Tab-separated table of C-alpha atoms in Angstrom:
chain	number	residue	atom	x	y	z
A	7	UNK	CA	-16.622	-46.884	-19.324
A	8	UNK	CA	-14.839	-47.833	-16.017
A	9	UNK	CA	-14.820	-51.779	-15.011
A	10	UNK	CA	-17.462	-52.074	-17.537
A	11	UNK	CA	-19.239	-49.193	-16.115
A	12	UNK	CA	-20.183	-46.092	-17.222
A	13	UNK	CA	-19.302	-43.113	-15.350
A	14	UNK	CA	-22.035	-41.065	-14.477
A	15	UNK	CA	-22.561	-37.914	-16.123
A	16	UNK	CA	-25.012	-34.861	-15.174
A	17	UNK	CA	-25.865	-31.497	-16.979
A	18	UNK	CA	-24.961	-28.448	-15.174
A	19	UNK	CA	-28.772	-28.255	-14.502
A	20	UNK	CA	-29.219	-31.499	-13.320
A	21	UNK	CA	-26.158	-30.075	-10.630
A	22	UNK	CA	-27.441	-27.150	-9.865
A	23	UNK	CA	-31.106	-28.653	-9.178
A	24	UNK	CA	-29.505	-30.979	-6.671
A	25	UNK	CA	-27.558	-28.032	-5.091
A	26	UNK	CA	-30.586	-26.655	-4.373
A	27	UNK	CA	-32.761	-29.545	-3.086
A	28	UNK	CA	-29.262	-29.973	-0.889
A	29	UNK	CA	-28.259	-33.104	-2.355
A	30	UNK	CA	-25.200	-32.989	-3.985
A	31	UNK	CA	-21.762	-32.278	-2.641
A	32	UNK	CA	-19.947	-30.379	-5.448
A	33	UNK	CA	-15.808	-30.745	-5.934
A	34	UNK	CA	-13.945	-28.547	-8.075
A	35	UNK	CA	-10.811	-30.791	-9.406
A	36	UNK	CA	-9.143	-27.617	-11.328
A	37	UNK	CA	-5.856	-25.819	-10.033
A	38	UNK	CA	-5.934	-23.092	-7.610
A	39	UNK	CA	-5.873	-20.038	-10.367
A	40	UNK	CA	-8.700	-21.376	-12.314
A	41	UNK	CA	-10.648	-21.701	-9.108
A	42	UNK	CA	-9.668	-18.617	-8.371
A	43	UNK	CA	-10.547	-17.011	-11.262
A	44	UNK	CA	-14.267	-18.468	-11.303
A	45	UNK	CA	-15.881	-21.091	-9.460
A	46	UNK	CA	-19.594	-22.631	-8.341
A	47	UNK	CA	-20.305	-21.525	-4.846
A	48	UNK	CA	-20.138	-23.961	-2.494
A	49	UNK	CA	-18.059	-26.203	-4.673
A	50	UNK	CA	-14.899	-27.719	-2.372
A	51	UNK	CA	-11.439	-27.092	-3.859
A	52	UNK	CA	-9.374	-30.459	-4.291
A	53	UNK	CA	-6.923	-29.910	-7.774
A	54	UNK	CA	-6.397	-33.083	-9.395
A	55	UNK	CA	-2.615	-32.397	-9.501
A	56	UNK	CA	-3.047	-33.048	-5.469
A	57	UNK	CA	-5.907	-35.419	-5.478
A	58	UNK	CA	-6.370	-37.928	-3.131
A	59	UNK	CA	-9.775	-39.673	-2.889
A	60	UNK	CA	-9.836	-40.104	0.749
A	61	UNK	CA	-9.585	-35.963	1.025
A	62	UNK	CA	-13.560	-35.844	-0.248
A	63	UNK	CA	-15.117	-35.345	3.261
A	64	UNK	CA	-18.561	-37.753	4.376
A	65	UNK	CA	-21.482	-36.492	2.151
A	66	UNK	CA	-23.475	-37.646	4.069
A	67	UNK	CA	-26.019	-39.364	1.734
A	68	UNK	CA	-25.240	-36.973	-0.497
A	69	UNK	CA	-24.176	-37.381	-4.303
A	70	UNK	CA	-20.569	-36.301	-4.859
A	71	UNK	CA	-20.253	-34.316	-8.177
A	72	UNK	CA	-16.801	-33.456	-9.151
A	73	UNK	CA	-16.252	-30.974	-11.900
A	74	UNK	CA	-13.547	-28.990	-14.180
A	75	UNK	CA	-12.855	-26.904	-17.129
A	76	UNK	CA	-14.587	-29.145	-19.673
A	77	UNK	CA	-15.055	-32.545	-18.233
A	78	UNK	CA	-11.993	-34.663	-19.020
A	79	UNK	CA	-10.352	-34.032	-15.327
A	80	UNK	CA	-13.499	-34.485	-13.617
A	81	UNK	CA	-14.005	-38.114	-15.298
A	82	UNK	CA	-9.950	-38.742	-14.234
A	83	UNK	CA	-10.870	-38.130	-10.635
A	84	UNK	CA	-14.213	-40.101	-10.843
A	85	UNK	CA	-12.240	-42.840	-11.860
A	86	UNK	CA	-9.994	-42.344	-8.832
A	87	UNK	CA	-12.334	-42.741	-6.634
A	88	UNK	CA	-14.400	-45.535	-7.964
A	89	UNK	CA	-10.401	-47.124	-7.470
A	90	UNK	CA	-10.844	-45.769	-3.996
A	91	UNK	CA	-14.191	-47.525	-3.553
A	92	UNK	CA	-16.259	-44.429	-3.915
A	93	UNK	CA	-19.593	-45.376	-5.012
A	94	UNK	CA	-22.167	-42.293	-4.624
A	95	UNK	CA	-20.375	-40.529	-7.304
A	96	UNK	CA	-20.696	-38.661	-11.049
A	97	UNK	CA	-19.148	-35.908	-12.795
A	98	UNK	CA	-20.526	-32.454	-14.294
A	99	UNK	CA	-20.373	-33.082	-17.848
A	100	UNK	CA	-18.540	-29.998	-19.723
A	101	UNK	CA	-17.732	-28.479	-16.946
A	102	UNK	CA	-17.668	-24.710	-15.793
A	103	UNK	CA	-17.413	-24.223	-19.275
A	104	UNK	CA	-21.219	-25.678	-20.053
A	105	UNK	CA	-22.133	-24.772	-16.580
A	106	UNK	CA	-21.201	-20.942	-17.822
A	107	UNK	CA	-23.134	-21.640	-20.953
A	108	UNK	CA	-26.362	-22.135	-19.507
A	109	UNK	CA	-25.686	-18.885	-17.190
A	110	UNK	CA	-25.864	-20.619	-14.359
A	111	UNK	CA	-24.193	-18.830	-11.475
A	112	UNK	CA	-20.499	-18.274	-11.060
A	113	UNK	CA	-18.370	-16.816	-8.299
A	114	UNK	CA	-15.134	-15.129	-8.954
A	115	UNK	CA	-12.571	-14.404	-5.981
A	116	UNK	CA	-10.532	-12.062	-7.613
Protein backbone atom coordinates (compact mmCIF):
# COMPACT_ATOMS: atom_id res chain seq x y z
CA UNK A 1 0.00 0.00 0.00
CA UNK A 2 1.15 3.57 -0.98
CA UNK A 3 -1.22 6.66 0.22
CA UNK A 4 -3.72 4.04 0.81
CA UNK A 5 -3.09 2.59 -2.50
CA UNK A 6 -1.97 -0.42 -3.69
CA UNK A 7 0.81 -0.58 -6.02
CA UNK A 8 0.12 -2.29 -9.02
CA UNK A 9 1.52 -5.54 -9.64
CA UNK A 10 1.69 -7.69 -13.05
CA UNK A 11 2.96 -11.31 -13.82
CA UNK A 12 5.79 -11.54 -16.12
CA UNK A 13 3.08 -12.69 -18.64
CA UNK A 14 0.82 -10.09 -18.14
CA UNK A 15 4.38 -7.88 -19.18
CA UNK A 16 5.35 -9.62 -21.79
CA UNK A 17 1.67 -9.68 -23.42
CA UNK A 18 1.72 -5.91 -23.26
CA UNK A 19 5.26 -5.83 -24.82
CA UNK A 20 3.90 -7.35 -27.54
CA UNK A 21 0.56 -5.57 -28.17
CA UNK A 22 3.22 -2.41 -27.74
CA UNK A 23 1.83 -1.14 -24.67
CA UNK A 24 4.05 -1.14 -22.01
CA UNK A 25 7.29 0.72 -21.55
CA UNK A 26 9.55 -1.66 -19.55
CA UNK A 27 12.42 -0.15 -16.91
CA UNK A 28 14.99 -2.22 -15.50
CA UNK A 29 15.81 -0.56 -11.87
CA UNK A 30 18.87 -3.15 -11.19
CA UNK A 31 22.67 -2.04 -11.30
CA UNK A 32 24.63 -2.04 -14.38
CA UNK A 33 26.28 -5.77 -13.87
CA UNK A 34 23.05 -7.43 -13.28
CA UNK A 35 21.73 -5.77 -16.40
CA UNK A 36 24.52 -6.74 -17.91
CA UNK A 37 24.52 -10.06 -17.08
CA UNK A 38 20.75 -10.67 -18.24
CA UNK A 39 18.07 -8.45 -19.11
CA UNK A 40 14.39 -8.20 -21.06
CA UNK A 41 14.96 -6.73 -24.44
CA UNK A 42 13.82 -3.56 -24.85
CA UNK A 43 13.73 -2.90 -21.15
CA UNK A 44 15.46 0.85 -20.45
CA UNK A 45 18.32 0.81 -17.93
CA UNK A 46 17.72 3.35 -14.94
CA UNK A 47 19.53 1.57 -11.47
CA UNK A 48 17.73 2.57 -8.52
CA UNK A 49 21.05 3.57 -6.85
CA UNK A 50 20.78 6.59 -9.62
CA UNK A 51 17.09 6.89 -9.93
CA UNK A 52 15.42 9.85 -10.62
CA UNK A 53 11.74 9.73 -11.68
CA UNK A 54 11.85 12.49 -14.09
CA UNK A 55 14.70 10.28 -16.16
CA UNK A 56 11.58 7.76 -17.34
CA UNK A 57 11.12 9.28 -20.88
CA UNK A 58 7.09 10.15 -22.26
CA UNK A 59 5.40 6.69 -22.78
CA UNK A 60 3.37 7.93 -24.60
CA UNK A 61 0.06 6.35 -23.41
CA UNK A 62 1.91 3.67 -22.58
CA UNK A 63 2.01 1.70 -19.13
CA UNK A 64 5.39 2.08 -17.42
CA UNK A 65 6.50 -1.29 -15.86
CA UNK A 66 9.57 -1.13 -13.82
CA UNK A 67 11.24 -4.32 -12.78
CA UNK A 68 14.29 -6.03 -10.74
CA UNK A 69 15.80 -9.06 -9.30
CA UNK A 70 12.75 -10.15 -7.29
CA UNK A 71 10.41 -7.29 -6.91
CA UNK A 72 11.32 -5.35 -3.76
CA UNK A 73 13.41 -2.52 -5.86
CA UNK A 74 10.92 -2.30 -8.46
CA UNK A 75 8.03 -1.48 -5.77
CA UNK A 76 10.86 1.24 -4.15
CA UNK A 77 10.97 3.00 -7.48
CA UNK A 78 7.14 2.73 -8.08
CA UNK A 79 6.79 4.46 -5.03
CA UNK A 80 9.18 7.14 -6.28
CA UNK A 81 7.40 7.98 -8.84
CA UNK A 82 3.89 7.93 -7.60
CA UNK A 83 6.00 10.81 -5.14
CA UNK A 84 6.93 12.22 -8.49
CA UNK A 85 3.31 12.27 -9.67
CA UNK A 86 3.65 9.34 -11.96
CA UNK A 87 0.37 7.84 -12.42
CA UNK A 88 0.40 5.23 -15.50
CA UNK A 89 2.57 3.01 -13.54
CA UNK A 90 3.07 -0.84 -11.94
CA UNK A 91 5.79 -3.10 -11.24
CA UNK A 92 6.75 -6.77 -12.55
CA UNK A 93 6.05 -8.79 -9.64
CA UNK A 94 9.19 -11.23 -8.86
CA UNK A 95 11.09 -9.90 -11.16
CA UNK A 96 13.67 -11.36 -13.77
CA UNK A 97 13.76 -13.96 -11.40
CA UNK A 98 9.84 -15.12 -12.08
CA UNK A 99 10.12 -13.62 -15.46
CA UNK A 100 13.11 -16.43 -15.95
CA UNK A 101 10.82 -18.94 -14.37
CA UNK A 102 8.21 -18.91 -16.81
CA UNK A 103 11.06 -19.00 -19.68
CA UNK A 104 10.16 -16.06 -20.95
CA UNK A 105 12.91 -14.48 -23.01
CA UNK A 106 16.14 -13.08 -21.69
CA UNK A 107 19.01 -11.20 -23.27
CA UNK A 108 22.48 -11.40 -21.97
CA UNK A 109 25.25 -8.77 -23.13
CA UNK A 110 28.10 -10.51 -22.06
Amino acid sequence: MFFGKPIRTLSPFEVNDGLKKGEVLLVDVRERAENAAACIDCSLLLPLSEFNPNQIPSADGKLIVIYCRSGVRSADAVKRCVNAGIENIAHMGGGIIAWSAQQLPIVSKR
